[in-house]
Short mmCIF file of C-alpha atoms in Angstrom, two decimals:
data_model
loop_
_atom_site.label_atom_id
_atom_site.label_comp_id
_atom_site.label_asym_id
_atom_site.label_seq_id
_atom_site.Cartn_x
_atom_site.Cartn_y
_atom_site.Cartn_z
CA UNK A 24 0.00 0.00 0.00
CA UNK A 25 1.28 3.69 -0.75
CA UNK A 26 2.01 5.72 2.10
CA UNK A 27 4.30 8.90 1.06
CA UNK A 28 0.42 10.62 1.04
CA UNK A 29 -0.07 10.26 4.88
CA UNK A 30 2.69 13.24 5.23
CA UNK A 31 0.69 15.14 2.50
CA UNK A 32 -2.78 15.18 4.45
CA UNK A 33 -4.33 18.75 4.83
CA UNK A 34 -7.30 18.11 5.57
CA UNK A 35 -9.86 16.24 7.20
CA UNK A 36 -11.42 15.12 4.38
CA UNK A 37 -8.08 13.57 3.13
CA UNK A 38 -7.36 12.38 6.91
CA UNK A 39 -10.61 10.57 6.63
CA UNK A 40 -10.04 9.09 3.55
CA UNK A 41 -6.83 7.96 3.81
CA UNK A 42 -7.66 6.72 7.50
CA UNK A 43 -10.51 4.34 6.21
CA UNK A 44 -8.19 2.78 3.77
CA UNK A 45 -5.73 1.99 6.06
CA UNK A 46 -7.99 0.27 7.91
CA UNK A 47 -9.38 -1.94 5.18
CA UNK A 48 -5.59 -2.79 4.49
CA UNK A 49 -4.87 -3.82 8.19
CA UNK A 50 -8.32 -6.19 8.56
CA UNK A 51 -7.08 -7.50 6.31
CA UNK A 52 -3.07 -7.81 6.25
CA UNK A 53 -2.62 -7.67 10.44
CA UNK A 54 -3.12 -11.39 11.94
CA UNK A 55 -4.01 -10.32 15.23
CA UNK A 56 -6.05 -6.85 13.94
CA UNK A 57 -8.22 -9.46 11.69
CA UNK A 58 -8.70 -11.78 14.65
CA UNK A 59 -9.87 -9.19 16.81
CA UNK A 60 -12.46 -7.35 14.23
CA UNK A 61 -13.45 -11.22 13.83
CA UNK A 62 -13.92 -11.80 17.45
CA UNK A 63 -16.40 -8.57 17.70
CA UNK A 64 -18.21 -9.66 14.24
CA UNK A 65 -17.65 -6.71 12.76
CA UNK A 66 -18.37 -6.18 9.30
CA UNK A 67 -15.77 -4.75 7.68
CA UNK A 68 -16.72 -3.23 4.07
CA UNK A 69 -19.64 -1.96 6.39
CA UNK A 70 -17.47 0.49 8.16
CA UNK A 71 -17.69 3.99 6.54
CA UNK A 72 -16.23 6.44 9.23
CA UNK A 73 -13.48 6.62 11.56
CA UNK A 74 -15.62 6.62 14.44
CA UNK A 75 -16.90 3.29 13.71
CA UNK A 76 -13.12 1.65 13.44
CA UNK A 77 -12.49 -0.86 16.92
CA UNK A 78 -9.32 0.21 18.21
CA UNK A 79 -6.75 -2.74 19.28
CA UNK A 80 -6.20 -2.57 23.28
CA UNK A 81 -2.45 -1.70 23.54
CA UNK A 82 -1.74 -4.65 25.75
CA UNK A 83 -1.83 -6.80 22.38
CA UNK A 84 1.61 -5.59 21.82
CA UNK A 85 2.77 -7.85 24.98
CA UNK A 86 1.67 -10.71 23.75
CA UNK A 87 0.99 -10.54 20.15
CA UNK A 88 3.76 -9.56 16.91
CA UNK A 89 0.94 -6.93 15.79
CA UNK A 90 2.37 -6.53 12.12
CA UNK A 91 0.83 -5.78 8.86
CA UNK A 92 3.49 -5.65 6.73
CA UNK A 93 5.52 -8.56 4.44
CA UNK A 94 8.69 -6.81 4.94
CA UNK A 95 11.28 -8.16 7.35
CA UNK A 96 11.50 -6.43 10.59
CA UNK A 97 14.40 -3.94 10.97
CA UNK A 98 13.93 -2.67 14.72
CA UNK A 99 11.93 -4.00 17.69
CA UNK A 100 11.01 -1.06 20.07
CA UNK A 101 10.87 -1.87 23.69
CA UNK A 102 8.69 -0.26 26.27
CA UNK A 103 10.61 0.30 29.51
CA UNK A 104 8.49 -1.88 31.63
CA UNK A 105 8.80 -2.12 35.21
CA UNK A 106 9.14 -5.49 37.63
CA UNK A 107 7.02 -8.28 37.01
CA UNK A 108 5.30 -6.22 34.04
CA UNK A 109 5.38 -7.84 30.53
CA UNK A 110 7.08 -5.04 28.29
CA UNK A 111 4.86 -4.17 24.90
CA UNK A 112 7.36 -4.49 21.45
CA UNK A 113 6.93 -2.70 18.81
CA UNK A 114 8.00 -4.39 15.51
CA UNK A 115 9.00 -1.80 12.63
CA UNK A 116 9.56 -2.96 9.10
CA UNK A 117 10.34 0.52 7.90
CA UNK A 118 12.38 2.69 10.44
CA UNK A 119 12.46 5.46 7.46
CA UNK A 120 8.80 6.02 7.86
CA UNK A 121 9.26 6.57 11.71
CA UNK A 122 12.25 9.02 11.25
CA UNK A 123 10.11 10.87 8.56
CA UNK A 124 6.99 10.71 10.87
CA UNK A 125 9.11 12.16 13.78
CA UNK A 126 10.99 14.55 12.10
CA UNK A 127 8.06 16.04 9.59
CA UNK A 128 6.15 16.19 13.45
CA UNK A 129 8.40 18.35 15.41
CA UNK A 130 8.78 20.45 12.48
CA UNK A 131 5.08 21.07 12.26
CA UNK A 132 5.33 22.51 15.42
CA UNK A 133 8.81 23.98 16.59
CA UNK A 134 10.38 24.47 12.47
CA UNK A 135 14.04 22.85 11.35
CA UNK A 136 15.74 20.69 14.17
CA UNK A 137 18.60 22.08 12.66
CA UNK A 138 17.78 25.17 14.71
CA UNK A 139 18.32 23.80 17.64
CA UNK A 140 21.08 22.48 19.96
CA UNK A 141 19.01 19.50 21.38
CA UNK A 142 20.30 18.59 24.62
CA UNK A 143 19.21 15.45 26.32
CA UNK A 144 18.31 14.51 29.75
CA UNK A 145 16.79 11.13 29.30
CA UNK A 146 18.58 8.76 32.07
CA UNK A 147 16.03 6.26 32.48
CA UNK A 148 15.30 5.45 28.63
CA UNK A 149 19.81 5.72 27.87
CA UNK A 150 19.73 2.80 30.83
CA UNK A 151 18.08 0.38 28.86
CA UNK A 152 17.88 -1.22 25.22
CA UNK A 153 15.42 -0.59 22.75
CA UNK A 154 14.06 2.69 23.75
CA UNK A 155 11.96 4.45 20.24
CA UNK A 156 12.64 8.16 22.27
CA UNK A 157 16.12 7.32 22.84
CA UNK A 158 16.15 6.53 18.73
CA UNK A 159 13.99 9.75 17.53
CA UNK A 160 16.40 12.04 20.28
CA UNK A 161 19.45 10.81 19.06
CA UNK A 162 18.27 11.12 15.51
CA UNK A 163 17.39 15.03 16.59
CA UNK A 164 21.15 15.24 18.09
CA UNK A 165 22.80 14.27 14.70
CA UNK A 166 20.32 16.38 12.50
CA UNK A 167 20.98 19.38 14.62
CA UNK A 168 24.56 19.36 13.97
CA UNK A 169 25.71 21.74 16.91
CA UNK A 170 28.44 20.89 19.29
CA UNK A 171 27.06 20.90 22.14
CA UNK A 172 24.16 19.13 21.39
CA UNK A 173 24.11 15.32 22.87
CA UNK A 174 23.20 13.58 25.64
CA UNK A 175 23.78 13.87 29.71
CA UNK A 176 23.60 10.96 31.38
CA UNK A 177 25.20 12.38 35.07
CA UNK A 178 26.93 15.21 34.14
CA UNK A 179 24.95 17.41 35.11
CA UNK A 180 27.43 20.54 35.90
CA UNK A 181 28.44 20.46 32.30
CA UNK A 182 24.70 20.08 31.01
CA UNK A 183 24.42 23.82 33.73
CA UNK A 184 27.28 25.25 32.31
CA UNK A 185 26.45 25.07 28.34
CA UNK A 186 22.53 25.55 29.20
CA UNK A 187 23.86 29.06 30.85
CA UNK A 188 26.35 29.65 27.87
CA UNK A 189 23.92 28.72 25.14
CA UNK A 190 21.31 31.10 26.71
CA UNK A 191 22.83 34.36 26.97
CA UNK A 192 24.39 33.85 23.73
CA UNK A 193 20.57 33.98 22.64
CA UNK A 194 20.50 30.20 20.45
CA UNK A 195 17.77 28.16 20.25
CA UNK A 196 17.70 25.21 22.63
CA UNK A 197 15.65 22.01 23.04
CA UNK A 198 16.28 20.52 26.44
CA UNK A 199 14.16 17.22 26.51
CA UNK A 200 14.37 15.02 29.53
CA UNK A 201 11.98 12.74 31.75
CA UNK A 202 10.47 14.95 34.59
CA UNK A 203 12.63 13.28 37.53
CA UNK A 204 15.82 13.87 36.07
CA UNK A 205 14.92 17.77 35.14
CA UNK A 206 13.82 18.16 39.19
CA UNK A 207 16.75 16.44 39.87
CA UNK A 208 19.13 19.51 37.92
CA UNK A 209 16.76 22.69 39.14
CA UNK A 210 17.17 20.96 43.05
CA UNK A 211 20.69 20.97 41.99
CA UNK A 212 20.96 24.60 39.97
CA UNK A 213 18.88 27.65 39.49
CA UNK A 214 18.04 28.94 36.00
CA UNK A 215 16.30 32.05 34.24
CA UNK A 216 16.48 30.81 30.57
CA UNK A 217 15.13 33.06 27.93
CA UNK A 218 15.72 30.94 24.56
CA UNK A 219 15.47 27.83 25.63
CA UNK A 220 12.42 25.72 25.16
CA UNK A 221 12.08 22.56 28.73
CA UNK A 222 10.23 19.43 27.15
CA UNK A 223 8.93 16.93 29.65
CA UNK A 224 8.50 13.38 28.16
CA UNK A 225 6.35 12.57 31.32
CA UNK A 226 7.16 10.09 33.96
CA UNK A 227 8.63 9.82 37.36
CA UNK A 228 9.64 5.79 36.11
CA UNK A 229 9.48 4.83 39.74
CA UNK A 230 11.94 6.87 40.78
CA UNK A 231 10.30 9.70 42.48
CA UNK A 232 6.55 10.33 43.94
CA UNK A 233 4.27 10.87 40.96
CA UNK A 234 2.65 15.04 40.75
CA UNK A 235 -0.18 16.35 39.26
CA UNK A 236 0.48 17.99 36.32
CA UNK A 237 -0.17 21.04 36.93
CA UNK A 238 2.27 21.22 40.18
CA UNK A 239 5.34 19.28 38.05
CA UNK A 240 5.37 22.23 36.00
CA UNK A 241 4.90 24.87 38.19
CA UNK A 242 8.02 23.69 39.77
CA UNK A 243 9.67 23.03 36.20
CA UNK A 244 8.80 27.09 35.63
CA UNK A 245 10.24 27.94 39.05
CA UNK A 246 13.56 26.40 38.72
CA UNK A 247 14.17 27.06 35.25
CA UNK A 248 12.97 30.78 35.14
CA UNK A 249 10.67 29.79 31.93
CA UNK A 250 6.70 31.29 31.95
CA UNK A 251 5.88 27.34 30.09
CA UNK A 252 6.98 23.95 30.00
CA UNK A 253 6.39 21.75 26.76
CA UNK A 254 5.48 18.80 26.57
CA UNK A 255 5.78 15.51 24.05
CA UNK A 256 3.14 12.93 24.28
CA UNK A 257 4.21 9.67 22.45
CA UNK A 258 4.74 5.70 23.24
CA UNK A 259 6.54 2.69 21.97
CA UNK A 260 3.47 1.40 20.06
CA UNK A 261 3.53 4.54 18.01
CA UNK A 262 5.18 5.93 15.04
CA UNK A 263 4.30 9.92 15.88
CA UNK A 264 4.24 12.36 18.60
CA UNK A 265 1.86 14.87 20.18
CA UNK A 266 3.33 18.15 21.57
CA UNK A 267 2.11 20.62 23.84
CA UNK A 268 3.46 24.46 24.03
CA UNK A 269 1.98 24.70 27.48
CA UNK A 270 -0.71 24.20 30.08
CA UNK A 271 -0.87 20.08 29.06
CA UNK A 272 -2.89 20.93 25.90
CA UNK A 273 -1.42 18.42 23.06
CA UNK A 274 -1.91 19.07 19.36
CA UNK A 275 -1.25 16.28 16.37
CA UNK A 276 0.72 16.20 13.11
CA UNK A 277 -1.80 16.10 10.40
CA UNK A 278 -1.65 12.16 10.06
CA UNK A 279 -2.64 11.92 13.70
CA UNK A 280 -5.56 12.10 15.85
CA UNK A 281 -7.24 11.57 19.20
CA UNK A 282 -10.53 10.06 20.08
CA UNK A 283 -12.12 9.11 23.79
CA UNK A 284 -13.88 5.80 24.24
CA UNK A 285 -16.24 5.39 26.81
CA UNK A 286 -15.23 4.15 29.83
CA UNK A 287 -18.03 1.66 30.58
CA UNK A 288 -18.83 0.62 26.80
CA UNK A 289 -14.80 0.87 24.75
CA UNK A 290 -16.46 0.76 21.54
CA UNK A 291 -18.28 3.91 22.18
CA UNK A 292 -16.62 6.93 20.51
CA UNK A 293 -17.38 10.52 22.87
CA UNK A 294 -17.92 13.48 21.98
CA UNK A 295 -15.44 16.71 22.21
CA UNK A 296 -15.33 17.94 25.91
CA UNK A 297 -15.98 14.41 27.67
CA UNK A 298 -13.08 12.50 29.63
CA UNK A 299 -12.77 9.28 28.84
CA UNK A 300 -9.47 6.67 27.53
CA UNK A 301 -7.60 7.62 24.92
CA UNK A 302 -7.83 6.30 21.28
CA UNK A 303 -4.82 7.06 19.20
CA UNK A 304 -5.29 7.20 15.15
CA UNK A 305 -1.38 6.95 14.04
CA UNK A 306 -1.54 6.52 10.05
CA UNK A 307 2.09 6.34 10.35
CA UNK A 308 1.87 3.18 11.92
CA UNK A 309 0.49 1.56 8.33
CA UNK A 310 3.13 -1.46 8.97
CA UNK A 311 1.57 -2.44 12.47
CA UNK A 312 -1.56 -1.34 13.91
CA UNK A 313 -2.96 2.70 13.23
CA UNK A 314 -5.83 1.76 15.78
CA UNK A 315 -4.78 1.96 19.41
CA UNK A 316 -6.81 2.12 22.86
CA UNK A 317 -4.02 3.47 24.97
CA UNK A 318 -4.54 2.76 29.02
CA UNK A 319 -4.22 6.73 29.28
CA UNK A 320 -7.52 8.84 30.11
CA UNK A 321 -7.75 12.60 28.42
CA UNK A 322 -10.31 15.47 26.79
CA UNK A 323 -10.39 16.10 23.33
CA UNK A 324 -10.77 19.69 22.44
CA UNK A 325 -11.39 21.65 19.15
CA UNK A 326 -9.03 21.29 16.12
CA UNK A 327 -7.49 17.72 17.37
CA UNK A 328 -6.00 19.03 20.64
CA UNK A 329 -6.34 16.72 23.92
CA UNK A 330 -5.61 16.74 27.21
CA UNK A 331 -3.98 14.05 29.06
CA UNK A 332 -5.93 13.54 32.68
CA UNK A 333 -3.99 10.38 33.86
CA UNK A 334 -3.97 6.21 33.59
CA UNK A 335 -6.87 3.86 33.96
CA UNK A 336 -5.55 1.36 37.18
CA UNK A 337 -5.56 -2.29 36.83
CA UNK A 338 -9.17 -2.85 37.39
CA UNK A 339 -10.43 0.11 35.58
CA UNK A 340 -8.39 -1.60 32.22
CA UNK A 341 -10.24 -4.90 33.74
CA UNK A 342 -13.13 -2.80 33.65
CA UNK A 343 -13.28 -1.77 29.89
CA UNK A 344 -11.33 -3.62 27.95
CA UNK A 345 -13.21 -7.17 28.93
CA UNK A 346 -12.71 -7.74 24.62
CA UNK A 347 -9.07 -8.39 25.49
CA UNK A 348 -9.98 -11.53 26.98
#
């Protein structure tokens, strides 16, 4: 199937489209997708808008090789998992299609990586094999093509010292890191950056107590002297990225979108405003699965933005995702 057009959508019309034939492809050409449209006897010629495509629970990608594609598999993405938990893989037969999906999606929002020094604050995901961010940030590092730019595992005096430097000279920076390791640096130093854009990828990973959004960044702004912390909302099971500018409201690239399910029914599609688990439309994930019931709970907006509220616990996923079993 052709997929160069997914990066060419500008509308919703063509998002639509485009979406609906991906979906006929994947009945048909993903094992487990096929199996599980089979198991809810759903008719698929029948289905004629997005909002009547099931989505595929995301704990399939423990268990299951969800892959629609012939090709052989280049990477396997790894999600970090935590003790006694089954880590989700992600098998990609075309890691060109996720470096054009990440790259073409920061663009959309922040312009040329080349812009930027991108420095990296990721210690959790550089611990461990197999990490997709880990892949997309180092990809960011060699596109940007500045010396500083890289990644700081402990050194965090020299990751002060060029954050100051780079600054007042007035560059454009991308600091990205997981939100213990940038509360462990502002305990450590104080900041008042001016150019320089803070992007949490989410996440205490165990190793702190978890905080409401809203109070993670108002420390974040505190201790780095910034009026707004970014955001990046992304997974191992997917091929793109959300970003947020501020105040935890995400946008999509154009080949992306958000839905809500219903709680107590997970085939029920809600309407804008009402909180409910997050559905994930990724057309760049043609090779796997584009359909995705994530365990996260959010608020879709206007114009494709969302709002990420939390995680469903053990027996809420229990609760609304009985199809699994």
């Amino acid at each position: 199937m052709k997929i160069n057009n997914i990066f060419d959508i500008n509308t919703n019309h063509d998002f639509e489209k485009i979406t609906l034939e991906i979906f006929q492809f994947q009945a048909e050409n993903c094992p487990i997708y096929r199996d599980f449209l089979n198991l809810l006897k759903v008719d698929v010629k029948s289905v004629k808008s997005i909002y009547q495509i099931p989505f595929l629970p995301i704990q399939f990608f423990k268990s299951h090789q969800i892959i629609s594609s012939k090709e052989p598999v280049q990477r396997v993405f790894l999600s970090s998992g935590t003790t006694g938990n089954t880590q989700s893989k992600h098998f990609v037969t075309d890691l060109s299609l996720y470096e054009k999906s990440f790259t073409k999606g920061f663009e959309n929002f922040y312009g040329p990586i080349e812009d930027y020094t991108v420095l990296a604050l990721l210690p959790s995901y550089l611990e461990r094999d197999g990490s997709s961010l880990i892949y997309m940030v180092n990809d960011f590092i060699e596109k940007s093509n500045k010396p500083k730019s890289g990644f700081y595992l402990n050194n965090l005096e020299e990751l002060h010292k060029n954050l100051i430097e780079l600054d007042k000279k007035g560059e454009k920076v991308l600091l990205i890191g997981v939100s213990f390791a940038l509360l462990d640096l502002i305990e450590t130093f104080n900041f008042k950056l001016k150019n320089t854009i803070i992007m949490e990828t989410g996440g205490m990973k165990g190793r702190r107590k978890e905080l409401i959004r809203e109070e993670l960044h108002q420390v974040l702004c505190n201790g780095f002297g910034v009026e707004k912390i970014h955001s990046e909302y992304g997974m191992t099971e997917l091929l793109s990225q959300g970003y947020s500018k501020g105040n935890g409201i995400f946008e999509c690239p154009p080949w992306m979108k958000i839905l809500t399910r219903d709680t107590e029914d997970a085939l029920t599609i809600l309407p804008e405003g009402k909180s409910g688990g997050i559905n994930v439309i990724d057309l760049a994930n043609i090779n796997s699965c584009s359909f995705i019931a994530t365990q996260d709970l959010g608020k879709t907006y206007k114009n494709g933005m969302f709002e990420v509220l939390g995680r469903f616990d053990d027996s809420d996923i229990r609760g609304c995702n009985l199809m699994v079993l």
